[in-house]
Coordinates of C-alpha atoms in Angstrom, one line a residue:
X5 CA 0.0 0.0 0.0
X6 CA 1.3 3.2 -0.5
X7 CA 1.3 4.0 3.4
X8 CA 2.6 7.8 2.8
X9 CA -1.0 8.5 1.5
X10 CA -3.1 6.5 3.6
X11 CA -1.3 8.4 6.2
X12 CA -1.8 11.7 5.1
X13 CA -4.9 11.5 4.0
X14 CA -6.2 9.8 6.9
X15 CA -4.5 12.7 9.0
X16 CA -6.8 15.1 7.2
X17 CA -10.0 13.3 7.4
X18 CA -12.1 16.7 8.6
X19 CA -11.2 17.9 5.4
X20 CA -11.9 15.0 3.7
X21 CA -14.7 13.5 5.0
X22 CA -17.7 14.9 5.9
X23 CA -19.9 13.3 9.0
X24 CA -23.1 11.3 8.2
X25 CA -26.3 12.0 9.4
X26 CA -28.7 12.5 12.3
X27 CA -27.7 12.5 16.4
X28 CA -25.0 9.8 16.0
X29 CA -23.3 11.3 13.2
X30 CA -23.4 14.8 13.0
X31 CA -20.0 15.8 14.5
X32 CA -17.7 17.9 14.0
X33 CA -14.7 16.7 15.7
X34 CA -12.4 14.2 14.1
X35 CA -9.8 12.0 15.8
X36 CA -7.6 11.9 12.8
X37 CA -6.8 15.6 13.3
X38 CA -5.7 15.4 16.7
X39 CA -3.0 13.4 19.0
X40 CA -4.3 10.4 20.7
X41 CA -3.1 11.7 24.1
X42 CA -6.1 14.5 24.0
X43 CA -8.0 11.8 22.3
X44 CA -9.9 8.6 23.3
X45 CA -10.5 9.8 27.0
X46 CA -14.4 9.3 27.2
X47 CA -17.4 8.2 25.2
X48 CA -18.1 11.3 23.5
X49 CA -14.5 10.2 21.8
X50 CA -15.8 6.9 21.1
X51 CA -18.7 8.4 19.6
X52 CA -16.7 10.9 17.8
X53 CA -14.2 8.4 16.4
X54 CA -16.7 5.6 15.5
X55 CA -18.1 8.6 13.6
X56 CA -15.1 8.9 11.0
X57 CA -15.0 5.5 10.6
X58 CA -18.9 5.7 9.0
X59 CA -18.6 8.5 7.1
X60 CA -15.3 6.9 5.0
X61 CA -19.2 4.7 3.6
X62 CA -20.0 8.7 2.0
X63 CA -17.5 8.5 0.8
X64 CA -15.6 12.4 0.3
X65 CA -19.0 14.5 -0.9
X66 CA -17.0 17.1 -2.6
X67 CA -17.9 16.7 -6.3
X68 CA -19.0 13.3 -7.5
X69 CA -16.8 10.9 -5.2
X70 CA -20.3 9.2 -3.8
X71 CA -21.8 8.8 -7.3
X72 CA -18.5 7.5 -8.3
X73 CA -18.6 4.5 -6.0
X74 CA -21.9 3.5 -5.8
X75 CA -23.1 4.1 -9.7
X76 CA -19.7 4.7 -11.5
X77 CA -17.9 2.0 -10.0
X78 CA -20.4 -0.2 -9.1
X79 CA -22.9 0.1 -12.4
X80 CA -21.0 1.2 -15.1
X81 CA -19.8 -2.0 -16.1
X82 CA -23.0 -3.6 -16.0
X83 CA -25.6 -4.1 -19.1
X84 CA -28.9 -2.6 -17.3
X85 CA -26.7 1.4 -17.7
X86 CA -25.7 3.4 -20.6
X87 CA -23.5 6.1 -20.4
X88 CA -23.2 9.7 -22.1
X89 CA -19.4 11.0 -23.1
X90 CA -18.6 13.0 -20.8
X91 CA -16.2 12.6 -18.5
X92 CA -12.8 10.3 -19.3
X93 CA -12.5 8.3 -16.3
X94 CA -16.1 7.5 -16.1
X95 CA -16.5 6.4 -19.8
X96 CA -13.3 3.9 -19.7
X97 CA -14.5 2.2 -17.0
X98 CA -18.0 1.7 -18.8
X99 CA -15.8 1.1 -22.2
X100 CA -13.6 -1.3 -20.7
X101 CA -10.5 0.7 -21.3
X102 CA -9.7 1.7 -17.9
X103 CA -5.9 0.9 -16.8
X104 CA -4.0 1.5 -13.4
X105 CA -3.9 5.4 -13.8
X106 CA -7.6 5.7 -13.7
X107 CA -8.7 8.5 -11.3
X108 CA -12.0 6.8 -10.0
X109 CA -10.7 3.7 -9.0
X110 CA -7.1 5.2 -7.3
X111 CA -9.7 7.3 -5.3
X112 CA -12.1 3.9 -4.6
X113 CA -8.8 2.2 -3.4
X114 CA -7.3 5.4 -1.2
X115 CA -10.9 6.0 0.5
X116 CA -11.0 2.5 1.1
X117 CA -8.1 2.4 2.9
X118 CA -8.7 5.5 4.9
X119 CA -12.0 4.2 6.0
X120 CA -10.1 1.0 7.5
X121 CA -7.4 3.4 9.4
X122 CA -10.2 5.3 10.7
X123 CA -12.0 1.6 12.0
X124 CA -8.0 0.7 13.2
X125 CA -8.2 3.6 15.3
X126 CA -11.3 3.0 17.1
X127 CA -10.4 -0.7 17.0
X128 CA -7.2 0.2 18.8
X129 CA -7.7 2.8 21.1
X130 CA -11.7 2.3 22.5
X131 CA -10.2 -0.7 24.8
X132 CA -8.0 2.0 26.3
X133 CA -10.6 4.6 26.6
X134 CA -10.6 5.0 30.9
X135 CA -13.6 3.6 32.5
X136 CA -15.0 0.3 33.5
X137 CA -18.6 1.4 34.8
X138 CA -21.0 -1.4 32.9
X139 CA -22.5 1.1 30.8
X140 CA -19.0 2.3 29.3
X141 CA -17.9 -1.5 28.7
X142 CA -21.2 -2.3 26.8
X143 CA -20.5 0.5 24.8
X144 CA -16.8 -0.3 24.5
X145 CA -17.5 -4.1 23.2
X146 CA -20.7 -2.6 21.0
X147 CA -18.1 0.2 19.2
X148 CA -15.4 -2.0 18.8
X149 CA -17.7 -4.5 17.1
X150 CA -19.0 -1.9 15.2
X151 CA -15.6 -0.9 14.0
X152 CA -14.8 -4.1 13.0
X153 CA -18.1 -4.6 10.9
X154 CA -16.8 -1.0 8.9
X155 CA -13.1 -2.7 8.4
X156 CA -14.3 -5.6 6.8
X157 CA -17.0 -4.0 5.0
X158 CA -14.6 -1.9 3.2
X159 CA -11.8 -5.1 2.8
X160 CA -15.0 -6.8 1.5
X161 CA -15.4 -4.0 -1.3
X162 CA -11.5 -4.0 -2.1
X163 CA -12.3 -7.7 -2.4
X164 CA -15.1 -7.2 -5.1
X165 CA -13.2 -5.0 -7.3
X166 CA -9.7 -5.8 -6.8
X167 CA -9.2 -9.2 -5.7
X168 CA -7.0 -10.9 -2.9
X169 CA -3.8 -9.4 -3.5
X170 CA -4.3 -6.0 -1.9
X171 CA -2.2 -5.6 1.6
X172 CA -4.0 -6.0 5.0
X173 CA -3.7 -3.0 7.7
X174 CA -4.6 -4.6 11.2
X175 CA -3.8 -1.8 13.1
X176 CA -3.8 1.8 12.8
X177 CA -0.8 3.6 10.5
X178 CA 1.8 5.1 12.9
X179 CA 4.6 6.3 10.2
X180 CA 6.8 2.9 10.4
X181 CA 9.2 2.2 7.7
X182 CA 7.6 -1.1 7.4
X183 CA 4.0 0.4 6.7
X184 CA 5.5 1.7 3.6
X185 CA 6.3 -1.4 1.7
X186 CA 4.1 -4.1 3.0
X187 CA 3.6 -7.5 1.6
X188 CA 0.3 -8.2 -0.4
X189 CA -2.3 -10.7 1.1
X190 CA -1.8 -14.3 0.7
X191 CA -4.5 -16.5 -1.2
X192 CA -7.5 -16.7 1.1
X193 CA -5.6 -14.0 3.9
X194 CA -8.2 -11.5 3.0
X195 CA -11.6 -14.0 2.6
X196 CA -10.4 -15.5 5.8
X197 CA -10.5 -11.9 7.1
X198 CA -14.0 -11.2 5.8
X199 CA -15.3 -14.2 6.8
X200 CA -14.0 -14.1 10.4
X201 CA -15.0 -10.6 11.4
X202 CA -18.5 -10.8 10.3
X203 CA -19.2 -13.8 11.9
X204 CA -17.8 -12.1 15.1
X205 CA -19.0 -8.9 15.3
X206 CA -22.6 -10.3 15.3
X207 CA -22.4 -11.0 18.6
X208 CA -21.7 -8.0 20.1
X209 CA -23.8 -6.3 17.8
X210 CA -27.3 -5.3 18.5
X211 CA -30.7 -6.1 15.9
X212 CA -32.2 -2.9 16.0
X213 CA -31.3 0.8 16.6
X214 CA -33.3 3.6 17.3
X215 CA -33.8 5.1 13.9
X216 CA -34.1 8.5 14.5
X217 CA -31.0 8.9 16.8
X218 CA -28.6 6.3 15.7
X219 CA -30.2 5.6 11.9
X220 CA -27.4 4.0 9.6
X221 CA -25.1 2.3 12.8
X222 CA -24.3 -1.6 12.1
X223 CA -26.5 -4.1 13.1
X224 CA -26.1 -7.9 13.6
X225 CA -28.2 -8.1 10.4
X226 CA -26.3 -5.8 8.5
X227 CA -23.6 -8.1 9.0
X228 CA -25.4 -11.2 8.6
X229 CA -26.3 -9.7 5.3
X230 CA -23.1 -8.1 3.8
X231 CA -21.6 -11.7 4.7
X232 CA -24.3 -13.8 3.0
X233 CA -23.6 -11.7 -0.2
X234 CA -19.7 -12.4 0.2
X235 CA -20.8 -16.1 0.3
X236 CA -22.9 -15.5 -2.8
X237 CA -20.2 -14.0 -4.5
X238 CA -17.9 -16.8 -3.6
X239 CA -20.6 -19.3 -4.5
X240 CA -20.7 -20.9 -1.1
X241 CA -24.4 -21.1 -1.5
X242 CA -25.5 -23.1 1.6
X243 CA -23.4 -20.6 4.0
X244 CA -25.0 -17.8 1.8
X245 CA -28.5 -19.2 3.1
X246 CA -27.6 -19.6 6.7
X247 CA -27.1 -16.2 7.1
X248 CA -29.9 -14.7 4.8
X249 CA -32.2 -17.2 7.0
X250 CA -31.4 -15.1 10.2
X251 CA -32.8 -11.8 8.4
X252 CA -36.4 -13.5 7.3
X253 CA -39.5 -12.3 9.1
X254 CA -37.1 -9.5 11.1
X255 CA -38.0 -7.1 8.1
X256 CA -41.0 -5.8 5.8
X257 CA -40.9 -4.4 2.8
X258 CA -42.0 -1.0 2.3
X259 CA -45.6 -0.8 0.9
X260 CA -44.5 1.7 -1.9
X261 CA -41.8 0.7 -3.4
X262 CA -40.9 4.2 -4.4
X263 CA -40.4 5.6 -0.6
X264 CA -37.0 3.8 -0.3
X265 CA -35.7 6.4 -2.6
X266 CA -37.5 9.4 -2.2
X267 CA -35.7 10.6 1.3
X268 CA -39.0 10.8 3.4
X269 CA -38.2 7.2 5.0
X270 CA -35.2 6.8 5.6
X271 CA -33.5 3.7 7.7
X272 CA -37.2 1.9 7.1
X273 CA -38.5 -1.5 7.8
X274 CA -36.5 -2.7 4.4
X275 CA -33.4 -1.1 5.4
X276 CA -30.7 -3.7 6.3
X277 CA -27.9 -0.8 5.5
X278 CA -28.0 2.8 4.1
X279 CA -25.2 5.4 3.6
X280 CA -26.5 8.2 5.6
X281 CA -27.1 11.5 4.0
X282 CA -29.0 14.6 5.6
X283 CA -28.6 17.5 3.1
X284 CA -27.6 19.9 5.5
X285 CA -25.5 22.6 4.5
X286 CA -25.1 24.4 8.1
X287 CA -21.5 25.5 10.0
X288 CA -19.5 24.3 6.7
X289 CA -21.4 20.2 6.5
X290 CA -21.7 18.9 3.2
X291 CA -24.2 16.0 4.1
X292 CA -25.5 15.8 0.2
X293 CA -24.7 13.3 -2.5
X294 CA -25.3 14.6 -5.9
X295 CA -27.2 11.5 -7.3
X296 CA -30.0 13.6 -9.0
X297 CA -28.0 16.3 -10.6
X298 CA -25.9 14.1 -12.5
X299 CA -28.7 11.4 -13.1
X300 CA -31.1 14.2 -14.1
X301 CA -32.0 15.1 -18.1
X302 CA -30.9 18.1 -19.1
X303 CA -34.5 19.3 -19.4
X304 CA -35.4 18.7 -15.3
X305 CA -35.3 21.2 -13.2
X306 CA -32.7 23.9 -13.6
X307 CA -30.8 21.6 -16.1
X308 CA -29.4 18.3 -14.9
X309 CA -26.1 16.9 -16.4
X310 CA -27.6 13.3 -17.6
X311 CA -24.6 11.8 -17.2
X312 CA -26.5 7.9 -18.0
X313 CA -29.3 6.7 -19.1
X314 CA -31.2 2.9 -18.5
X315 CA -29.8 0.6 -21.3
X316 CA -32.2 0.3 -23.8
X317 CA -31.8 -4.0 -22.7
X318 CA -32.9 -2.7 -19.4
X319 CA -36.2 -0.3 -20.5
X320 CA -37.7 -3.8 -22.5
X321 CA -37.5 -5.9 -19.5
X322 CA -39.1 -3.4 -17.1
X323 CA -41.8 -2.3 -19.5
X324 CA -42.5 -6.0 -19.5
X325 CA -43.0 -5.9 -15.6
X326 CA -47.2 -5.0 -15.2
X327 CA -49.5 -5.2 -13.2
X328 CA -52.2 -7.4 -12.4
X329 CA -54.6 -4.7 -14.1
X330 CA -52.0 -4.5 -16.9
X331 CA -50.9 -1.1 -15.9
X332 CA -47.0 -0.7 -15.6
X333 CA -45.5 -1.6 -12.0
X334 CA -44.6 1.1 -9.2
X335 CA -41.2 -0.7 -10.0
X336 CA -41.1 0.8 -13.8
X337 CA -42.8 3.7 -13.2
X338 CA -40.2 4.9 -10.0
X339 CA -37.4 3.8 -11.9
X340 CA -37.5 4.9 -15.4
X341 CA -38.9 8.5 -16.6
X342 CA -40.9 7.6 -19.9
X343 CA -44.1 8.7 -21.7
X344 CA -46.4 7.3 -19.7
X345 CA -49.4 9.1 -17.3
X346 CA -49.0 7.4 -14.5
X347 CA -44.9 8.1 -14.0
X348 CA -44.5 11.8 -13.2
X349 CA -41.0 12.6 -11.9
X350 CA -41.1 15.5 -9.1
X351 CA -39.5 18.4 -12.0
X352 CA -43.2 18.0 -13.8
X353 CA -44.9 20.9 -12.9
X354 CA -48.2 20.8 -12.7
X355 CA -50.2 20.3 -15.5
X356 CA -47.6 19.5 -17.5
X357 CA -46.3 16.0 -18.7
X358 CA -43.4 14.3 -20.5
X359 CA -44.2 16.2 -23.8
X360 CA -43.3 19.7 -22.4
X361 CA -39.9 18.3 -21.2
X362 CA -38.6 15.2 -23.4
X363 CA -38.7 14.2 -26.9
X364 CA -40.7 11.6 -28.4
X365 CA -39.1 8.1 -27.3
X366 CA -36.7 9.2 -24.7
X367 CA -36.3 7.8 -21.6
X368 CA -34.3 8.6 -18.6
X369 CA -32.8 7.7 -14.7
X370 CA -36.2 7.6 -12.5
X371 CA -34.7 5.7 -9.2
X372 CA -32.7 8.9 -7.1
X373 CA -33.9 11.7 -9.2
X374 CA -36.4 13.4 -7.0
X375 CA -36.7 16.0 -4.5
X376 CA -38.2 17.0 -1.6
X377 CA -37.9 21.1 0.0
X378 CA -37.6 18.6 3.6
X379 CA -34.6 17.2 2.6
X380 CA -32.2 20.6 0.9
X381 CA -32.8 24.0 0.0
X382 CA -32.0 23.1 -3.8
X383 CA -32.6 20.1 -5.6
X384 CA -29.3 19.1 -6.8
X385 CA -28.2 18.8 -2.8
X386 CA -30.0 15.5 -2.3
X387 CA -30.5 14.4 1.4
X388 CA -31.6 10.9 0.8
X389 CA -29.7 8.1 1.8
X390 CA -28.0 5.4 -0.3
X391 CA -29.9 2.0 0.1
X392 CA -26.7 -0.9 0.0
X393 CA -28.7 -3.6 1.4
X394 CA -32.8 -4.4 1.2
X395 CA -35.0 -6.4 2.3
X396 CA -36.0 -7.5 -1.1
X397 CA -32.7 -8.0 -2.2
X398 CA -32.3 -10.5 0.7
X399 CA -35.6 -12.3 -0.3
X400 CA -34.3 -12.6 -3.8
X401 CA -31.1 -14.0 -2.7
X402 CA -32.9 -16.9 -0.3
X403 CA -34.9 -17.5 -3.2
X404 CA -31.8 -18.1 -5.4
X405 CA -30.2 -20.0 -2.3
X406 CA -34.0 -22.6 -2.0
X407 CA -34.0 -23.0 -5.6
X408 CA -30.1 -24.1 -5.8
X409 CA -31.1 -27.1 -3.6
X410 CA -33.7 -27.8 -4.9
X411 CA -36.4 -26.0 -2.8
X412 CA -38.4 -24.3 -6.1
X413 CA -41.7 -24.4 -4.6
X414 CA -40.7 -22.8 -2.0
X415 CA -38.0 -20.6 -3.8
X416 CA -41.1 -19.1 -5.6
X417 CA -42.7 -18.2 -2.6
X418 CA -40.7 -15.5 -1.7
X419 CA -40.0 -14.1 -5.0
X420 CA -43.7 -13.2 -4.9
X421 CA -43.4 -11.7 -1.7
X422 CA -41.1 -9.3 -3.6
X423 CA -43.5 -9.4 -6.4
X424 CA -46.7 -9.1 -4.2
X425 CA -45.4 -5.5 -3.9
X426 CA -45.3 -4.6 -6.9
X427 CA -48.6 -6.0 -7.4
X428 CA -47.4 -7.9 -10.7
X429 CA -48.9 -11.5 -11.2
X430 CA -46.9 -14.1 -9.4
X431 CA -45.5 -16.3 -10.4
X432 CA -46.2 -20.0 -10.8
X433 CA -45.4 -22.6 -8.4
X434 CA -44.9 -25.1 -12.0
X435 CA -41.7 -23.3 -12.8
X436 CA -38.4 -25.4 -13.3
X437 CA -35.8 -24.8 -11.0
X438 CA -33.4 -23.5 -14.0
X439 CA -36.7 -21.2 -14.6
X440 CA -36.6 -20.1 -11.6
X441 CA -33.0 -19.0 -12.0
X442 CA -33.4 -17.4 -15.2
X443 CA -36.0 -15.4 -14.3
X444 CA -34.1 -13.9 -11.0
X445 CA -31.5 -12.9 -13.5
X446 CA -33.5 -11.8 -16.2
X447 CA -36.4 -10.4 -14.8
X448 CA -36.4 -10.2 -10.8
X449 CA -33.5 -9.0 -9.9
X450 CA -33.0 -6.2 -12.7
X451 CA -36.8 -5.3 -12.3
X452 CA -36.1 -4.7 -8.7
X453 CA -32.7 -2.9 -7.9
X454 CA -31.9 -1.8 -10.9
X455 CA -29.6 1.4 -10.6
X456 CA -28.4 0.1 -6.7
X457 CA -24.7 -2.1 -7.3
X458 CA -26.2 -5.3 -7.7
X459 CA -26.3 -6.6 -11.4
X460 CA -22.7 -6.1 -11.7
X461 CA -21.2 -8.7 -9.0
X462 CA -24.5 -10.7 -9.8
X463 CA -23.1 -11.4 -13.3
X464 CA -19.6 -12.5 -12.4
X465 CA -21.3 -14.8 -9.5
X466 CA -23.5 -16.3 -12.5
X467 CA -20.5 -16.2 -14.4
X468 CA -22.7 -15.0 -17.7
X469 CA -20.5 -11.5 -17.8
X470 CA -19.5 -11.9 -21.2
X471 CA -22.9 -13.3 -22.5
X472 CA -25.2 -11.1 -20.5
X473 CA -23.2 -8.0 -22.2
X474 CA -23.3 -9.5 -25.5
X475 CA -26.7 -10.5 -25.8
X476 CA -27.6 -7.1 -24.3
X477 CA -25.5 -4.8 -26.7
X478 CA -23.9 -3.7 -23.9
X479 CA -22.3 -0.1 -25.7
X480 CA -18.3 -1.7 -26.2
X481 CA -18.3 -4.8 -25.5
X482 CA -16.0 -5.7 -27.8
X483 CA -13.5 -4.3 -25.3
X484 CA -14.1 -6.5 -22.8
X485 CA -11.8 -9.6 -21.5
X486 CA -12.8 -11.6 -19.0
X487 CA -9.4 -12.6 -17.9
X488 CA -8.9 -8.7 -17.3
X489 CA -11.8 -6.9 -17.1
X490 CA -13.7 -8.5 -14.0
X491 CA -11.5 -6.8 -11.6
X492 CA -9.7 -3.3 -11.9
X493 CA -6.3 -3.2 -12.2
X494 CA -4.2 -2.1 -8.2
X495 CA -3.5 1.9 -9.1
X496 CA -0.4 2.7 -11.1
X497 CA 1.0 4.9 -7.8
X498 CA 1.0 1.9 -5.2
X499 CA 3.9 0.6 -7.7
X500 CA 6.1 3.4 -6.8
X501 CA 7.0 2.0 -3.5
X502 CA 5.9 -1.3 -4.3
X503 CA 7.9 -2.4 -7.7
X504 CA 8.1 -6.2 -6.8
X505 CA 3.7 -6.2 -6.0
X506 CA 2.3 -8.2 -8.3
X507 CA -0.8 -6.9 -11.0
X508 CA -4.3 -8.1 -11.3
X509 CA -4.7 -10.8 -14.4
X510 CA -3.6 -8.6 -17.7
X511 CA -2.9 -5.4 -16.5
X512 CA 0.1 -3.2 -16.8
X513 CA 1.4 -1.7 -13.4

């Protein structure tokens, strides 16, 4: 890793990163900026520090750093987007022509990094904090656990996009020569990592929070889930369904499918695990991502930059998802902006309809372009969170776990839940259990989180990459190498320090 910027960086995190949201994480002190003898001396500082390490999940607001992790980096690449030429970094990653000097994913791998120094810190220095009255040591154990759950959430990210041979920081950066040039992970160092730490944090973690106070902090389920999706990932399906099993029946789905994106319910009864955003804008905070402004046609509001659009592969399948009456779902309608009555994005005024803003045929971004006066003064500050985990994402993927084994009938049974929602037809308890399959990756799963990180890493877990963009017309896909494309390439800069690390699969360093 190269230390001297993870140290800097994470030395500067005021500057860097802004706090989160609500009671919990609207602070304004950071422990990166100060010594850790006038740190760490009561809970406030545990509460303070535990604050960093959540808002390295933002990550940096300033500019586009949130939309470049969670839709750059984490949709691009997939067939259900479509990009407009715009900005260089963005487009080769959709393009597949992205190498090691790439600005999106050096920034995706530094903000990692800082968010595990910041989880170090607390994982290091709560123990010490001076105390032992019950209260303090419950809250010791809870942060600590907490801390850990950030560390390997992160690790678990650097896993996704750039493998196993990344290096592994246990403890927080102190300036040591040997910080600067340490050794890569071994083969299975870093799973066994992942694996270990979110099977132990959820012990000491609790179920529920208060929402209003502490909206966003880690749960056991939170864990449960992120772990059960590494499982996924690494196709250890029957480990994947233990831990989806110990969400079911702890959550609901919303009624409207639309209010977990609209800001107005945020940390809901679907929520397994949200970035936390507030909009506010008071004593210097930046709480805003800028989701809308960049997702937005140029013809909403004051001009949006409509930096992507749905993939045209994408529009077919969800116009194919109706209702019982025939009508098109809450799903469609909340997702895509198209000529149709019923879907009115919140920059129609009234009276007016998609004629007075779009041209015949054109359809745009739905899911994350909205506002709500509540949430910021303008619109382009949006102050609604970031859904990572659902509830209906976890149904979908116990579905996929049933039907693996065999369990179709029952598979199907909680797809419909997902679908009862919606209200579009269920399905039929006849299918096959390879029906079953394709339709979660044809029709279920890109009907229902489109647009939120997930039909990426579902394609490479299917292994279908190279079909699913080929049959889709995915815009370059000529580019793309499976060998070399499934992971990005370890930034150019770590090389400097690090001559003898060795490249992902194909690229240069």
């Amino acid at each position: 890793m190269k230390a001297k910027n993870i140290l800097y960086l994470s030395f500067i995190g005021c500057i860097l990163l802004a706090s989160c949201t609500g009671t919990f994480l609207d602070e304004d002190r950071n422990p990166n900026s100060l010594s850790p003898n006038i740190f760490w001396k009561n809970e406030a500082d545990i509460i303070k520090g535990l604050t960093s390490a959540y808002a390295a999940m933002q990550p940096n607001v300033s500019w586009a750093k949130p939309y470049e992790r969670y839709i750059v980096i984490d949709n691009y690449r997939s067939d259900e987007i479509d990009f407009r030429a715009d900005v260089t970094s963005w487009m080769n990653i959709a393009m597949f022509t992205n190498d090691p000097t790439n600005s999106v994913t050096k920034s995706e791998w530094t903000n990692l990094y800082i968010g595990i120094n910041y989880a170090n810190q607390c994982i290091d220095n709560i123990p010490k904090v001076p105390g032992e009255s019950n209260e303090l040591m419950a809250l010791k154990k809870q942060a600590t656990a907490e801390a850990r759950f950030l560390r390997a959430y992160y690790y678990y990210r650097l896993y996704l996009n750039f493998g196993e041979k990344i290096p592994i920081f246990l403890h927080e950066l102190k300036g040591t020569e040997e910080e600067f040039y340490p050794k890569q992970a071994r083969e299975g160092e870093l799973v066994e990592l992942i694996e270990t730490e979110l099977i132990d944090v959820q012990k000491d973690l609790p179920k529920t929070y208060n929402p209003e106070a502490w909206g966003g902090r880690a749960t056991r389920y939170a864990a449960s889930a992120v772990l059960g999706k590494f499982y996924m990932f690494r196709h250890e399906i029957s480990k994947a369904e233990k831990e989806f099993e110990k969400l079911i029946g702890n959550f609901k789905l919303m009624d409207n499918y639309a209010d977990n994106f609209n800001g107005l319910h945020k940390n809901n009864s679907e929520s397994v695990l949200e970035v936390q955003f507030t909009g506010n804008m008071t004593g210097g905070h930046r709480e805003y991502n800028l989701f809308a402004i960049h997702l937005a046609p140029f013809s909403a509001y004051d001009g949006g930059y409509e930096e992507a659009y749905p993939s045209n592969w994408l529009f077919e399948v969800m116009k194919t998802d109706k209702t019982t009456d025939g009508k098109y779902s809450i799903r469609t309608l909340s997702t895509i902006v198209f000529d149709d009555p019923d879907c009115r994005p919140t920059y129609y005024e009234k009276g007016k309809s998609f004629s007075d803003y779009h041209e015949p045929g054109q359809f745009f971004w739905h899911k994350y372009v909205t506002w709500n006066t509540s949430l910021s003064a303008d619109w382009y500050y949006s102050g609604y969170n970031i859904p990572l985990i659902r509830y209906a994402d976890i149904l979908l993927l116990y579905a996929e776990c049933l039907n693996e084994k065999g369990e179709t009938i029952k598979a199907i049974q909680y797809i419909n839940e997902v679908r009862n929602r919606a209200n579009v037809p269920e399905l039929p308890a006849s299918l096959s259990k390879g029906e079953v399959l394709k339709h979660l990756q044809n029709i279920e799963r890109p009907c229902e989180l489109a647009l939120e990180g997930a039909r990426w890493y579902d394609l490479i877990r299917w292994g279908i990459v190279k079909q699913a963009l080929t049959d889709h017309k995915k815009p370059y896909v000529e580019n793309f190498v499976e060998t070399k494309h499934i992971l990005f390439p370890i930034p150019h800069d770590e090389f400097l320090l690090n001559p003898d690390w060795e490249q992902n699969p194909n690229f240069s360093k």
